[in-house]
Short mmCIF file of N, CA and C in Angstrom, two decimals:
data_model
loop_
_atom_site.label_atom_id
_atom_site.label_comp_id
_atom_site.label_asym_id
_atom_site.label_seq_id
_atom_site.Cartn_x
_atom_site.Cartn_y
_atom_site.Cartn_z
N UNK H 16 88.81 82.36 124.23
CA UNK H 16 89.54 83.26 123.39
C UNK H 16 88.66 83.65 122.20
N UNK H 17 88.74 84.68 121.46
CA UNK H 17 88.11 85.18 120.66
C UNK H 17 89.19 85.74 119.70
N UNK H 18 88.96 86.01 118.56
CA UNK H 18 89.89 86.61 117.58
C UNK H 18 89.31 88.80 117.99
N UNK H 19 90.52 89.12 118.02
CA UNK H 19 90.38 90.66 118.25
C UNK H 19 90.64 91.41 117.11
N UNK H 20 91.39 91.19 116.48
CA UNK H 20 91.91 91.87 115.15
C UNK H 20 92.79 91.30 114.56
N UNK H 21 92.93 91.76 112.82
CA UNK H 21 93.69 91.10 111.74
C UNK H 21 95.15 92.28 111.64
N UNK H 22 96.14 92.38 111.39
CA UNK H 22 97.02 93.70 111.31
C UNK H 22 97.95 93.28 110.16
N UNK H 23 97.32 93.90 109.26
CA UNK H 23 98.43 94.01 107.59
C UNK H 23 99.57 94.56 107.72
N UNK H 24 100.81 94.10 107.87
CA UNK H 24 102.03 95.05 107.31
C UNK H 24 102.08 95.36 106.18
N UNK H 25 102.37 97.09 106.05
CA UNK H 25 102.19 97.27 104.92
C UNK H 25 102.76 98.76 104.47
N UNK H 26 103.66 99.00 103.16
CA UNK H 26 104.27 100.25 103.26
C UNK H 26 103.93 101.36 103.52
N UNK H 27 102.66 102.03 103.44
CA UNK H 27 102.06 102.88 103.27
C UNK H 27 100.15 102.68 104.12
N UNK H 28 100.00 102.93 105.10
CA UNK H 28 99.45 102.65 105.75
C UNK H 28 97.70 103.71 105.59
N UNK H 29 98.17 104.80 105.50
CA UNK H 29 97.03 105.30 104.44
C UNK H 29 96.91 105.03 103.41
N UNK H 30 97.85 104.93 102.23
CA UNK H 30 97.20 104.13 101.03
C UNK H 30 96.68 102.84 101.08
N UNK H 31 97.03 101.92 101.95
CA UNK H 31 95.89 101.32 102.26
C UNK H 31 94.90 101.85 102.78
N UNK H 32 94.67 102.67 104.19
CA UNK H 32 92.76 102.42 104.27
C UNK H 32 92.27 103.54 103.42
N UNK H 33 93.07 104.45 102.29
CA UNK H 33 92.42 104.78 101.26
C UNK H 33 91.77 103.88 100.04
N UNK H 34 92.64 102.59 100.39
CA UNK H 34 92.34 101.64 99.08
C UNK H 34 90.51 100.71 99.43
N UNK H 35 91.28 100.74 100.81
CA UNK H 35 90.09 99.90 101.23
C UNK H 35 88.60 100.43 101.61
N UNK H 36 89.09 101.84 101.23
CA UNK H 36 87.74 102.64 101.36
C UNK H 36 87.00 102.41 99.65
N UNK H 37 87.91 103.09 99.00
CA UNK H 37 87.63 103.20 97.73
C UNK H 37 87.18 102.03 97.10
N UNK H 38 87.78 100.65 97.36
CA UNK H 38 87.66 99.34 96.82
C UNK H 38 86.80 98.69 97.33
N UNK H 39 86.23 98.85 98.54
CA UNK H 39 85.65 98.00 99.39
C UNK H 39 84.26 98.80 100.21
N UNK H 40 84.31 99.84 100.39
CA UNK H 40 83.37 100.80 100.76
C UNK H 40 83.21 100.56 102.19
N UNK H 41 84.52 100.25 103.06
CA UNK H 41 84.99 100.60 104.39
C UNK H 41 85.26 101.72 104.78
N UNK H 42 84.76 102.19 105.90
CA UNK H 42 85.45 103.11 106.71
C UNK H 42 86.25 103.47 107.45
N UNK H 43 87.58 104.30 107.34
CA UNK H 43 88.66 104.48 108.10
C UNK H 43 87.87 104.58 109.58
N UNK H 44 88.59 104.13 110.55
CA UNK H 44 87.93 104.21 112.29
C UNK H 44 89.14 105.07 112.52
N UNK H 45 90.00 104.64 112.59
CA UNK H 45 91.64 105.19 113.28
C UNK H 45 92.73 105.56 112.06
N UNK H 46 93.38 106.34 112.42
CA UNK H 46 95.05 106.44 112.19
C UNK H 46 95.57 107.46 113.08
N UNK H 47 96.49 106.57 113.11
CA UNK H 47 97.73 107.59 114.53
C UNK H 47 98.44 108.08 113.81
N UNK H 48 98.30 109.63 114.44
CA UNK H 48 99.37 110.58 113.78
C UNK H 48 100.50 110.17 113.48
N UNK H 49 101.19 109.08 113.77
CA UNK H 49 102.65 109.08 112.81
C UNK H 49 102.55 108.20 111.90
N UNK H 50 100.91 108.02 111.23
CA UNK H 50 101.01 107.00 110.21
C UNK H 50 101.49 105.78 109.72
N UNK H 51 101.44 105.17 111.37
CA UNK H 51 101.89 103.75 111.03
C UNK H 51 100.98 102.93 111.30
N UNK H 52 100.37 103.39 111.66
CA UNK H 52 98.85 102.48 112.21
C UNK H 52 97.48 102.87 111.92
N UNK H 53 97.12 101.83 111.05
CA UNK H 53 95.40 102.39 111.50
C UNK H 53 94.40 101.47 111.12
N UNK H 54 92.79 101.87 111.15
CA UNK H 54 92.18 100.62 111.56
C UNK H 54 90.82 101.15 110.58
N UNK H 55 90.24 100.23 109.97
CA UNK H 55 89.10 100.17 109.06
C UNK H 55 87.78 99.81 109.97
N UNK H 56 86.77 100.34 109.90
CA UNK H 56 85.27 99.85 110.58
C UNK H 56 85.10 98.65 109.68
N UNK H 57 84.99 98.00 110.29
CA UNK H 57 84.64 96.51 109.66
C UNK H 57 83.91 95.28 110.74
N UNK H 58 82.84 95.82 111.61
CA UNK H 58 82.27 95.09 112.35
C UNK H 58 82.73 94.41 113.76
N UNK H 59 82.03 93.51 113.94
CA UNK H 59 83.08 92.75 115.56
C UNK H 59 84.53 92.64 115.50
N UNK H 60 85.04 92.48 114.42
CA UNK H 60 86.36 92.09 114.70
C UNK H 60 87.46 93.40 113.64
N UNK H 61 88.51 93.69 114.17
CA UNK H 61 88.79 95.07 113.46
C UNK H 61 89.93 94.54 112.41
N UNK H 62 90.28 95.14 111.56
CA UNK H 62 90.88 95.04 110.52
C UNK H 62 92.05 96.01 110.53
N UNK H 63 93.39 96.22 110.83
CA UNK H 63 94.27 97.23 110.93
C UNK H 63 95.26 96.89 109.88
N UNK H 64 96.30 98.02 109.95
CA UNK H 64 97.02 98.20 109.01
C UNK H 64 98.38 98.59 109.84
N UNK H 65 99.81 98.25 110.07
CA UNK H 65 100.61 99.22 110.39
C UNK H 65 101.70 98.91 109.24
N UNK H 66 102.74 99.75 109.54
CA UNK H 66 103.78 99.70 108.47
C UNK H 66 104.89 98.97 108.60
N UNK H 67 105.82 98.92 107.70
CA UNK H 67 107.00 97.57 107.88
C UNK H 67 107.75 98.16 108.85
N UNK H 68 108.04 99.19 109.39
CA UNK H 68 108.76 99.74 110.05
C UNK H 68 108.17 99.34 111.83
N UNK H 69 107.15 98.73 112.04
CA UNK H 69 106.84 98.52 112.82
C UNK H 69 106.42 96.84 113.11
N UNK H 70 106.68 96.38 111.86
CA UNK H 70 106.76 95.17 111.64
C UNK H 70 108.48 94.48 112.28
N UNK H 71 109.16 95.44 111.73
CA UNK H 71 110.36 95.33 112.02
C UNK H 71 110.78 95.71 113.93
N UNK H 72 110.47 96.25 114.41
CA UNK H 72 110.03 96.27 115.54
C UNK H 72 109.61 95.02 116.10
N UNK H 73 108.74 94.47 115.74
CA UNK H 73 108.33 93.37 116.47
C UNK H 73 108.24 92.22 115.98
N UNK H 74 109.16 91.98 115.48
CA UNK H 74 110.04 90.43 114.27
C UNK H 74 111.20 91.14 114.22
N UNK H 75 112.40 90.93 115.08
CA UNK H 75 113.80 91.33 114.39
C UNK H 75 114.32 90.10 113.76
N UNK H 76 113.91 89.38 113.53
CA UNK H 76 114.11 88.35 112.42
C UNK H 76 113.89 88.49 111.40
N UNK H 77 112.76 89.97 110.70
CA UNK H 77 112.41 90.23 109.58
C UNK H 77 110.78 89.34 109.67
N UNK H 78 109.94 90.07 108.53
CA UNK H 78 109.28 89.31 108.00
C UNK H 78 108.98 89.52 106.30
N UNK H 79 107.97 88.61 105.63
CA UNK H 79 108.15 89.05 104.36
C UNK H 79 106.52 89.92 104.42
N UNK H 80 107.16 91.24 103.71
CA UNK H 80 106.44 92.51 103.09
C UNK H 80 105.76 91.31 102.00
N UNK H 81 104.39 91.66 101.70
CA UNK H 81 103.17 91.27 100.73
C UNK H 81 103.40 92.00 99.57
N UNK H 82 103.73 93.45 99.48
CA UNK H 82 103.72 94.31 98.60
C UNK H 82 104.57 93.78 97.71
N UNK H 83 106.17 93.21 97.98
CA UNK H 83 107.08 92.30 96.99
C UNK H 83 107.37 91.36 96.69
N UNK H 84 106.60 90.19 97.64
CA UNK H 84 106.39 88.96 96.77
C UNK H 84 105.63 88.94 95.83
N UNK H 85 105.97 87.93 95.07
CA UNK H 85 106.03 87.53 93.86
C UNK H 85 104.41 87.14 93.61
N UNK H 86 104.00 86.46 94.65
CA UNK H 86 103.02 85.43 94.69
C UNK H 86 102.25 85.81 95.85
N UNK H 87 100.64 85.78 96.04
CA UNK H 87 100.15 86.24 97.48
C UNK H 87 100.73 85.26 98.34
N UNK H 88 100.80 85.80 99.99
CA UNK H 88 100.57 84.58 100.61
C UNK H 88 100.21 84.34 101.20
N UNK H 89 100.18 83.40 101.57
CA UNK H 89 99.49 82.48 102.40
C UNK H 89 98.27 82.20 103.30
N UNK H 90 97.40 83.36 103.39
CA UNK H 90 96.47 83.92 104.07
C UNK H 90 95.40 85.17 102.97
N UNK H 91 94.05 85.01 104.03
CA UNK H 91 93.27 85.84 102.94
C UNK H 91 92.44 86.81 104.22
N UNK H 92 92.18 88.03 103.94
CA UNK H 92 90.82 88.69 104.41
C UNK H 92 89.73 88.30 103.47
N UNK H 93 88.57 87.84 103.84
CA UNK H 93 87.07 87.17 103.42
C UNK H 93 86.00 88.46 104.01
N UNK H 94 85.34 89.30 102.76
CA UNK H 94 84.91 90.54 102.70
C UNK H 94 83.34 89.97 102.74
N UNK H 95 82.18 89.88 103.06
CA UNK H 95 80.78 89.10 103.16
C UNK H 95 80.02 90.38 102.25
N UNK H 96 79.85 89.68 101.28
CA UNK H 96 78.86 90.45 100.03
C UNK H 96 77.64 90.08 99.66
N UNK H 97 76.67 90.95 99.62
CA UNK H 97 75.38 89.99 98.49
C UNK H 97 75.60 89.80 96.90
N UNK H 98 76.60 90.92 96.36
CA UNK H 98 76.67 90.87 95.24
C UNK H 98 78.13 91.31 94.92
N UNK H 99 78.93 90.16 94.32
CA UNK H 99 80.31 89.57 94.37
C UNK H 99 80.95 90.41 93.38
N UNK H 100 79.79 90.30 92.29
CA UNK H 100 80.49 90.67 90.55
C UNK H 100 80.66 92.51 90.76
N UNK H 101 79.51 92.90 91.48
CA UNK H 101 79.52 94.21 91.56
C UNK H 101 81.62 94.64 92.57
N UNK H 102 81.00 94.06 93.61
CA UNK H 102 82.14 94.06 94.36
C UNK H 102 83.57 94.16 93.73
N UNK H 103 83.58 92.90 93.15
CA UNK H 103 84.62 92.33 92.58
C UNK H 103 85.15 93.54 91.52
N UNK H 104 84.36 94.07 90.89
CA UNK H 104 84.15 94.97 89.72
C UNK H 104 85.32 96.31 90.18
N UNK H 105 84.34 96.95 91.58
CA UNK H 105 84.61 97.79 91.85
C UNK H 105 86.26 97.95 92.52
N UNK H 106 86.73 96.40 92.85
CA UNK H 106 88.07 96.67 93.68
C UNK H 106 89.03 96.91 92.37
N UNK H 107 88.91 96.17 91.15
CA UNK H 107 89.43 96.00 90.16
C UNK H 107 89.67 97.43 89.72
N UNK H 108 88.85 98.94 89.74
CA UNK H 108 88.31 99.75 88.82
C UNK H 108 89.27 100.42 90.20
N UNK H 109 89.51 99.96 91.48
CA UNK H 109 90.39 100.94 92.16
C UNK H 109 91.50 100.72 92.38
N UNK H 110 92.03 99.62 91.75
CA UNK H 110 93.63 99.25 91.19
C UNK H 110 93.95 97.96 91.90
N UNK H 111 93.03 96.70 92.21
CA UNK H 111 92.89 95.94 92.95
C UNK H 111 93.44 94.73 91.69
N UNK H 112 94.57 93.74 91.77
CA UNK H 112 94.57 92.86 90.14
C UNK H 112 94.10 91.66 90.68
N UNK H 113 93.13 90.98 89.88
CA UNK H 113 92.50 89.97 89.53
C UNK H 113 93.28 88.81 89.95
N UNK H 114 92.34 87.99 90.85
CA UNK H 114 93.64 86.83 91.28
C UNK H 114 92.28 85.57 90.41
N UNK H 115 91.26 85.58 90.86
CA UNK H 115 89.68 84.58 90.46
C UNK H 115 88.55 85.68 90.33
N UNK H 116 88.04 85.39 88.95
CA UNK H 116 86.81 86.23 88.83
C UNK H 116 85.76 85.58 89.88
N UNK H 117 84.49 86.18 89.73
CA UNK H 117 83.63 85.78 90.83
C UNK H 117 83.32 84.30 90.22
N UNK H 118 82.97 82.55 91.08
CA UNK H 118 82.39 82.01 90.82
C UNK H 118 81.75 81.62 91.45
N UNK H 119 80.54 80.85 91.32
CA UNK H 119 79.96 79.74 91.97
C UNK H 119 80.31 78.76 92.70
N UNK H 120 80.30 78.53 94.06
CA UNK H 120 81.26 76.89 95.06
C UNK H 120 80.15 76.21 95.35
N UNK H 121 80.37 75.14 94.86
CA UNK H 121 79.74 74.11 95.58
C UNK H 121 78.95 74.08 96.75
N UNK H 122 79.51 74.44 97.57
CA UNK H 122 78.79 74.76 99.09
C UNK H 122 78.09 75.79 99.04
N UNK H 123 77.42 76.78 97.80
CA UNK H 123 76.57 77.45 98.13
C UNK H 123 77.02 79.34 97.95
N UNK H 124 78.29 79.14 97.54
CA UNK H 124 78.58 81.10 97.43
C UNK H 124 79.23 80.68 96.59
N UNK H 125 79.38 82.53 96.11
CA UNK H 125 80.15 82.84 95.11
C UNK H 125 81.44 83.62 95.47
N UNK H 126 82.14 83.34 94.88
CA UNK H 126 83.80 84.00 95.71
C UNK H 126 84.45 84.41 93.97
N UNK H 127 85.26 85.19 94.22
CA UNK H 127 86.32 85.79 94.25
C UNK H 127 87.42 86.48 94.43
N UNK H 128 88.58 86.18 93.79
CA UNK H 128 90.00 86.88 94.39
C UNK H 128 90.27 88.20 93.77
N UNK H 129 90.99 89.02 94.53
CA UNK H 129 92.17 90.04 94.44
C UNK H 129 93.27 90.37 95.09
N UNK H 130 94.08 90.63 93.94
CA UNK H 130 95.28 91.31 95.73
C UNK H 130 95.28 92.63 95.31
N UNK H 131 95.56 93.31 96.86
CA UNK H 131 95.74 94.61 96.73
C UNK H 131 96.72 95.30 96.40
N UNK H 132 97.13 96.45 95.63
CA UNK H 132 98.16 97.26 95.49
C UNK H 132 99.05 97.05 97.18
N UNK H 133 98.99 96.80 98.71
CA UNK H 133 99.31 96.31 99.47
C UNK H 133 99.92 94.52 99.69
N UNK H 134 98.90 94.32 98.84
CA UNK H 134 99.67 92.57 99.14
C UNK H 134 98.89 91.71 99.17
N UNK H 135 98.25 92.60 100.46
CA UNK H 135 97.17 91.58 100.84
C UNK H 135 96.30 90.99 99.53
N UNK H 136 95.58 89.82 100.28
CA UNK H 136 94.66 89.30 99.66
C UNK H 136 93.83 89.06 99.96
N UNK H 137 92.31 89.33 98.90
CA UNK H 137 91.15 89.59 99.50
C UNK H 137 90.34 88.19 98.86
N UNK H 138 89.61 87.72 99.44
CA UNK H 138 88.01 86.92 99.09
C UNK H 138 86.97 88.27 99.32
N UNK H 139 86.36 87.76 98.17
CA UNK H 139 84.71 88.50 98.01
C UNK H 139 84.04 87.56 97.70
N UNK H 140 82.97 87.40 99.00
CA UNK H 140 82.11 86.18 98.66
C UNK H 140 80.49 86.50 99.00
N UNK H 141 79.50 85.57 98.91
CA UNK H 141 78.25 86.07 99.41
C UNK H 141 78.51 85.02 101.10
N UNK H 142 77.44 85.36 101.84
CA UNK H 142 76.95 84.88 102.87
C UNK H 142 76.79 83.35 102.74
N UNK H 143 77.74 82.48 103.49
CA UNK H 143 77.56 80.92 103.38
C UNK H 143 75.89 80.63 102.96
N UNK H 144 75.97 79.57 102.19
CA UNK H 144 74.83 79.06 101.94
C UNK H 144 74.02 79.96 101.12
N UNK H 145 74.43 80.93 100.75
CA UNK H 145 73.30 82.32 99.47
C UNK H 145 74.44 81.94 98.45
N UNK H 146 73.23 81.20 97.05
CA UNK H 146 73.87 81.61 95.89
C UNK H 146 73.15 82.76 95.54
N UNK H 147 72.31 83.93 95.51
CA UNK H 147 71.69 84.88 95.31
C UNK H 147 72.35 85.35 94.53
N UNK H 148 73.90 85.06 94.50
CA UNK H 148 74.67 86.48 93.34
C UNK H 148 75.12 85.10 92.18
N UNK H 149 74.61 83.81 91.86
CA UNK H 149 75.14 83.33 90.97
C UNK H 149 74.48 83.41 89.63
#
Protein backbone atom coordinates (compact mmCIF):
# COMPACT_ATOMS: atom_id res chain seq x y z
CA UNK A 1 0.00 0.00 0.00
CA UNK A 2 1.16 3.39 -0.57
CA UNK A 3 -0.45 6.68 0.55
CA UNK A 4 -2.32 8.30 -2.76
CA UNK A 5 -3.63 11.49 -1.54
CA UNK A 6 -4.49 13.86 1.47
CA UNK A 7 -8.36 15.50 0.86
CA UNK A 8 -9.16 18.73 3.06
CA UNK A 9 -12.81 19.38 3.69
CA UNK A 10 -13.29 22.59 3.26
CA UNK A 11 -15.90 25.52 2.56
CA UNK A 12 -14.70 27.03 -0.28
CA UNK A 13 -12.59 24.93 -2.32
CA UNK A 14 -10.97 27.56 -4.56
CA UNK A 15 -10.20 29.78 -1.81
CA UNK A 16 -8.27 27.28 -0.75
CA UNK A 17 -6.03 26.32 -3.77
CA UNK A 18 -5.98 30.14 -4.15
CA UNK A 19 -4.55 30.26 -0.61
CA UNK A 20 -2.23 27.60 -1.18
CA UNK A 21 -0.95 29.08 -4.21
CA UNK A 22 -0.43 32.42 -2.80
CA UNK A 23 0.93 31.09 0.68
CA UNK A 24 2.82 28.29 -0.35
CA UNK A 25 3.82 28.75 -4.04
CA UNK A 26 1.78 25.54 -5.20
CA UNK A 27 0.17 24.93 -8.18
CA UNK A 28 -3.50 24.39 -8.82
CA UNK A 29 -3.40 20.75 -11.05
CA UNK A 30 -7.35 20.31 -11.00
CA UNK A 31 -10.76 21.76 -10.18
CA UNK A 32 -14.00 20.32 -11.33
CA UNK A 33 -16.37 22.51 -12.68
CA UNK A 34 -18.80 22.37 -9.84
CA UNK A 35 -16.17 23.49 -7.45
CA UNK A 36 -16.07 21.00 -5.05
CA UNK A 37 -13.03 19.44 -5.76
CA UNK A 38 -9.66 20.13 -6.56
CA UNK A 39 -6.10 19.25 -6.37
CA UNK A 40 -2.68 21.23 -5.83
CA UNK A 41 0.75 19.93 -7.74
CA UNK A 42 2.56 18.91 -4.89
CA UNK A 43 4.79 15.98 -6.03
CA UNK A 44 4.26 11.98 -5.60
CA UNK A 45 1.55 12.21 -3.47
CA UNK A 46 -1.47 14.77 -4.26
CA UNK A 47 -2.93 17.14 -1.97
CA UNK A 48 -6.86 17.85 -2.67
CA UNK A 49 -9.43 19.87 -1.44
CA UNK A 50 -13.33 19.13 -1.66
CA UNK A 51 -16.13 20.87 0.10
CA UNK A 52 -18.35 20.08 3.21
CA UNK A 53 -21.04 19.37 1.03
CA UNK A 54 -19.31 16.46 -0.15
CA UNK A 55 -17.97 15.63 3.04
CA UNK A 56 -21.44 15.26 4.00
CA UNK A 57 -22.01 12.82 1.32
CA UNK A 58 -19.65 10.54 2.48
CA UNK A 59 -19.94 10.72 6.52
CA UNK A 60 -23.75 10.96 7.10
CA UNK A 61 -22.76 10.97 10.55
CA UNK A 62 -21.32 14.45 9.96
CA UNK A 63 -17.84 15.39 10.38
CA UNK A 64 -16.11 18.35 12.06
CA UNK A 65 -15.42 21.37 9.43
CA UNK A 66 -11.58 22.80 10.44
CA UNK A 67 -12.72 26.22 9.40
CA UNK A 68 -14.95 26.34 13.00
CA UNK A 69 -13.20 24.74 15.45
CA UNK A 70 -11.93 26.42 17.94
CA UNK A 71 -8.58 24.69 18.06
CA UNK A 72 -6.62 22.92 14.96
CA UNK A 73 -7.00 19.37 14.78
CA UNK A 74 -5.61 16.77 15.08
CA UNK A 75 -3.52 16.28 12.02
CA UNK A 76 -0.97 18.39 9.97
CA UNK A 77 0.16 18.82 6.11
CA UNK A 78 4.32 18.96 6.47
CA UNK A 79 5.36 21.49 3.45
CA UNK A 80 9.60 20.49 2.86
CA UNK A 81 11.47 23.92 2.75
CA UNK A 82 15.11 25.11 2.66
CA UNK A 83 14.17 28.26 4.13
CA UNK A 84 11.32 28.13 6.90
CA UNK A 85 11.43 31.93 8.09
CA UNK A 86 11.03 33.04 4.47
CA UNK A 87 8.18 30.50 4.07
CA UNK A 88 6.71 30.96 7.22
CA UNK A 89 6.77 34.81 6.50
CA UNK A 90 5.09 34.54 3.37
CA UNK A 91 1.92 32.25 4.52
CA UNK A 92 1.44 34.79 7.35
CA UNK A 93 1.49 38.00 4.75
CA UNK A 94 -1.37 35.76 2.83
CA UNK A 95 -3.69 35.52 5.80
CA UNK A 96 -2.22 32.28 7.19
CA UNK A 97 -2.35 32.89 11.65
CA UNK A 98 0.62 31.91 13.46
CA UNK A 99 0.27 28.69 15.39
CA UNK A 100 4.82 28.32 16.15
CA UNK A 101 7.24 30.70 14.70
CA UNK A 102 10.02 28.91 12.86
CA UNK A 103 12.39 26.92 15.34
CA UNK A 104 15.19 24.82 15.64
CA UNK A 105 14.39 20.63 16.71
CA UNK A 106 16.62 18.74 18.05
CA UNK A 107 16.73 16.19 15.38
CA UNK A 108 18.09 18.54 13.00
CA UNK A 109 15.16 21.04 11.25
CA UNK A 110 13.51 23.86 11.67
CA UNK A 111 9.64 23.84 11.77
CA UNK A 112 6.95 25.94 12.04
CA UNK A 113 3.14 26.26 12.44
CA UNK A 114 0.10 27.85 10.74
CA UNK A 115 -3.42 27.33 10.19
CA UNK A 116 -5.07 28.27 7.28
CA UNK A 117 -7.98 30.65 6.73
CA UNK A 118 -9.39 26.75 5.81
CA UNK A 119 -8.48 24.99 9.01
CA UNK A 120 -6.10 23.12 8.01
CA UNK A 121 -2.84 22.97 9.48
CA UNK A 122 0.37 23.40 8.09
CA UNK A 123 4.22 22.42 9.25
CA UNK A 124 6.97 24.32 7.41
CA UNK A 125 10.03 22.62 7.94
CA UNK A 126 13.55 22.09 6.25
CA UNK A 127 14.58 18.59 4.91
CA UNK A 128 15.19 15.99 7.93
CA UNK A 129 18.57 16.29 9.15
CA UNK A 130 19.36 20.19 7.36
CA UNK A 131 19.64 22.79 9.97
CA UNK A 132 20.72 25.14 6.96
CA UNK A 133 17.74 27.55 7.81
CA UNK A 134 18.70 27.80 11.65
Amino acid sequence: MKLGYAIIYVPDVSASLDFFTKAFGLKPRFLHESGTYGEMETGQTTLAFAAHELGALNFPGGHVAAHSSPSPLGFEIALVTEDVHQAHQKALHAGAAELAPPAAKPWGQVVSYVRCPDGSLVELCTPVGSASDA
